[in-house]
Amino acid sequence: MPYRRKFLTRAGYTTLSALLTMGFLQKDKQKEDHSTDSITANYINVNSPLRQLAAAKGKRYGAAISSDILLKEKDYANLIARECSIVTPNGELKWNATEPQPGQFTFESADAIADFCQKHNIDLHGHTLFWHMGRPDWLPYPPTLKMIERHVKGVMGHYRKSKVLKSWDIANEIIADNENETDNLTYGLRKGVKPELIRDLFLIAASVDNSKKFYLNDFGIEGATWKSERFLKMVEYLKNSGVKIDGAGLQSHLWFSTAYGFDEKGFNSVLKRLNDLEVKPIITELDIIIDTPLPDSIKKLDQMVADSYKRYLDLCFAAKVDTVITWGLTDRHSWIRHPDWMPRKTFRDNPNLWKFLRPLPFDENLQAKSARNAIAQAFEQAT
Ligand code: XIL
């Protein structure tokens, strides 16, 4: 049964005034190699690259990327370099890519991304050292502590001296989706995972390389949910255990439509409680999927997506979130267009509806969408 994406935070969309008319993105005022994001105020406007708009507010904007596409598609590589100051490998740093056989490490595809980051002054976010998916066939879940120690030493050790890799999702999606899928009601951990194992994972990571930022990453925690309550308890447990944990990754795969109310109050509470725990909320995998009922036009859908980006990011920036990563930059390569991941009920058996899967800032022709302008506006209005 493929990994099923549960419905996550749902939100109605606000009828915000029409976003900025789609202007042509101004040619970067910066040197072609984008060696720096610091630009003088009179250059910046909402048509500037997102990385520059973010930098102007001391923030970072980026996207998940794939090494094979980076090498095959020059237009995609140029767009990433122009718009992103941080990137996350889509799969190149998952266990099945880095340790396909016990004790045998491979980093070619991840290193290709690291080299790209070096060339374009982009931070690299390491995703991920511990996950129930993306595992080689030989690896059980949860892995033994011995397997974890060998993996963390091998992978974090390889990037210890990296100038671009700045952070790790030390653990990903360790909270079960509901109480039937856990044997620990306090922390709601996936079956077989003990809190002490996650504590020891973080301790081992710190013993290998404590120069990076450490995150605990999960989805379905962007509001007052069964999952977010247990995620916060797990963060508190790790803090109280004295482990190094710098940030909490809120994946933010968000599902919006006119039928669902967004839990703004619950989301604000999660952000506040993380800040109170001194664990920075980071937006790690943001994309906005409009689900049933679908609007009757692509134009309306794009506006719903844009409004949802603006509303969500306004709340994030009000809570001083300083890093926003979308799970992809262009609809051309969104994971949600893959039959394994798209919402089964609405889309999987209706290819004629796949054109409505438009969750990202740029369309399949790498043209800016109203979502991109909404993100730009959110950065511009951030205080
Ligand atoms: C997804 C990738 O985008 C897909 O290409 C892959 O087939 C499966 O994993 N949460 C995560 C990411 O933490 O690692 C997942 O990425 C999406 C959900």
PDB file of N, CA and C in Angstrom, residues 215-216 231 246-250 267 270-276 278-284 316 319-324:
ATOM      1  N   TYR A 215      16.836  19.550  12.940  1.00  0.00           N
ATOM      2  CA  TYR A 215      15.380  19.688  12.928  1.00  0.00           C
ATOM      3  C   TYR A 215      14.714  18.340  13.132  1.00  0.00           C
ATOM      4  N   LEU A 216      13.503  18.421  13.745  1.00  0.00           N
ATOM      5  CA  LEU A 216      12.567  17.299  13.726  1.00  0.00           C
ATOM      6  C   LEU A 216      11.468  17.710  12.760  1.00  0.00           C
ATOM      7  N   PHE A 231       3.504  15.816  18.489  1.00  0.00           N
ATOM      8  CA  PHE A 231       4.775  16.332  17.944  1.00  0.00           C
ATOM      9  C   PHE A 231       5.399  17.313  18.949  1.00  0.00           C
ATOM     10  N   ASP A 246      17.362  22.345  17.145  1.00  0.00           N
ATOM     11  CA  ASP A 246      17.320  23.780  16.845  1.00  0.00           C
ATOM     12  C   ASP A 246      16.005  24.218  16.194  1.00  0.00           C
ATOM     13  N   GLY A 247      15.389  23.292  15.456  1.00  0.00           N
ATOM     14  CA  GLY A 247      14.203  23.706  14.713  1.00  0.00           C
ATOM     15  C   GLY A 247      13.217  22.568  14.566  1.00  0.00           C
ATOM     16  N   ALA A 248      11.997  22.975  14.251  1.00  0.00           N
ATOM     17  CA  ALA A 248      10.925  22.006  13.967  1.00  0.00           C
ATOM     18  C   ALA A 248      10.469  22.266  12.540  1.00  0.00           C
ATOM     19  N   GLY A 249      10.570  21.212  11.705  1.00  0.00           N
ATOM     20  CA  GLY A 249      10.140  21.358  10.312  1.00  0.00           C
ATOM     21  C   GLY A 249       8.649  21.080  10.200  1.00  0.00           C
ATOM     22  N   LEU A 250       7.908  22.107   9.797  1.00  0.00           N
ATOM     23  CA  LEU A 250       6.489  21.932   9.489  1.00  0.00           C
ATOM     24  C   LEU A 250       6.400  21.731   7.983  1.00  0.00           C
ATOM     25  N   PHE A 267      -2.937  26.772  14.312  1.00  0.00           N
ATOM     26  CA  PHE A 267      -1.619  26.941  13.698  1.00  0.00           C
ATOM     27  C   PHE A 267      -0.805  27.975  14.478  1.00  0.00           C
ATOM     28  N   VAL A 270       0.586  26.384  17.560  1.00  0.00           N
ATOM     29  CA  VAL A 270       1.763  25.524  17.306  1.00  0.00           C
ATOM     30  C   VAL A 270       3.009  26.389  17.145  1.00  0.00           C
ATOM     31  N   LEU A 271       2.882  27.457  16.371  1.00  0.00           N
ATOM     32  CA  LEU A 271       4.036  28.342  16.158  1.00  0.00           C
ATOM     33  C   LEU A 271       4.498  28.947  17.486  1.00  0.00           C
ATOM     34  N   LYS A 272       3.527  29.376  18.286  1.00  0.00           N
ATOM     35  CA  LYS A 272       3.883  30.013  19.574  1.00  0.00           C
ATOM     36  C   LYS A 272       4.568  29.007  20.498  1.00  0.00           C
ATOM     37  N   ARG A 273       3.992  27.794  20.575  1.00  0.00           N
ATOM     38  CA  ARG A 273       4.562  26.802  21.504  1.00  0.00           C
ATOM     39  C   ARG A 273       5.968  26.387  21.078  1.00  0.00           C
ATOM     40  N   LEU A 274       6.212  26.346  19.792  1.00  0.00           N
ATOM     41  CA  LEU A 274       7.569  26.037  19.336  1.00  0.00           C
ATOM     42  C   LEU A 274       8.522  27.171  19.697  1.00  0.00           C
ATOM     43  N   ASN A 275       8.090  28.395  19.436  1.00  0.00           N
ATOM     44  CA  ASN A 275       8.945  29.527  19.809  1.00  0.00           C
ATOM     45  C   ASN A 275       9.179  29.555  21.315  1.00  0.00           C
ATOM     46  N   ASP A 276       8.152  29.249  22.106  1.00  0.00           N
ATOM     47  CA  ASP A 276       8.332  29.198  23.572  1.00  0.00           C
ATOM     48  C   ASP A 276       9.335  28.110  23.965  1.00  0.00           C
ATOM     49  N   GLU A 278      11.830  27.425  22.301  1.00  0.00           N
ATOM     50  CA  GLU A 278      13.089  27.846  21.654  1.00  0.00           C
ATOM     51  C   GLU A 278      13.534  26.823  20.605  1.00  0.00           C
ATOM     52  N   VAL A 279      12.538  26.337  19.887  1.00  0.00           N
ATOM     53  CA  VAL A 279      12.766  25.442  18.744  1.00  0.00           C
ATOM     54  C   VAL A 279      12.123  26.133  17.548  1.00  0.00           C
ATOM     55  N   LYS A 280      12.949  26.643  16.627  1.00  0.00           N
ATOM     56  CA  LYS A 280      12.425  27.502  15.552  1.00  0.00           C
ATOM     57  C   LYS A 280      11.506  26.740  14.599  1.00  0.00           C
ATOM     58  N   PRO A 281      10.324  27.272  14.335  1.00  0.00           N
ATOM     59  CA  PRO A 281       9.489  26.669  13.281  1.00  0.00           C
ATOM     60  C   PRO A 281      10.071  27.003  11.906  1.00  0.00           C
ATOM     61  N   ILE A 282      10.233  25.965  11.092  1.00  0.00           N
ATOM     62  CA  ILE A 282      10.772  26.117   9.731  1.00  0.00           C
ATOM     63  C   ILE A 282       9.739  25.525   8.777  1.00  0.00           C
ATOM     64  N   ILE A 283       9.438  26.193   7.676  1.00  0.00           N
ATOM     65  CA  ILE A 283       8.496  25.638   6.698  1.00  0.00           C
ATOM     66  C   ILE A 283       9.307  24.852   5.684  1.00  0.00           C
ATOM     67  N   THR A 284       9.177  23.534   5.688  1.00  0.00           N
ATOM     68  CA  THR A 284      10.137  22.684   4.970  1.00  0.00           C
ATOM     69  C   THR A 284       9.655  22.079   3.652  1.00  0.00           C
ATOM     70  N   CYS A 316       2.949  32.778   9.182  1.00  0.00           N
ATOM     71  CA  CYS A 316       4.323  32.317   9.480  1.00  0.00           C
ATOM     72  C   CYS A 316       5.213  33.508   9.823  1.00  0.00           C
ATOM     73  N   ALA A 319       4.921  35.106  13.060  1.00  0.00           N
ATOM     74  CA  ALA A 319       5.563  34.324  14.148  1.00  0.00           C
ATOM     75  C   ALA A 319       7.083  34.249  13.935  1.00  0.00           C
ATOM     76  N   LYS A 320       7.586  35.142  13.074  1.00  0.00           N
ATOM     77  CA  LYS A 320       9.040  35.276  12.834  1.00  0.00           C
ATOM     78  C   LYS A 320       9.673  34.051  12.170  1.00  0.00           C
ATOM     79  N   VAL A 321       8.910  33.279  11.427  1.00  0.00           N
ATOM     80  CA  VAL A 321       9.504  32.191  10.634  1.00  0.00           C
ATOM     81  C   VAL A 321      10.475  32.824   9.639  1.00  0.00           C
ATOM     82  N   ASP A 322      11.688  32.245   9.510  1.00  0.00           N
ATOM     83  CA  ASP A 322      12.654  32.903   8.613  1.00  0.00           C
ATOM     84  C   ASP A 322      13.121  32.020   7.463  1.00  0.00           C
ATOM     85  N   THR A 323      12.559  30.807   7.385  1.00  0.00           N
ATOM     86  CA  THR A 323      12.949  29.925   6.283  1.00  0.00           C
ATOM     87  C   THR A 323      11.709  29.249   5.707  1.00  0.00           C
ATOM     88  N   VAL A 324      11.512  29.435   4.409  1.00  0.00           N
ATOM     89  CA  VAL A 324      10.356  28.832   3.716  1.00  0.00           C
ATOM     90  C   VAL A 324      10.870  28.050   2.513  1.00  0.00           C
TER      91      VAL A 324
END
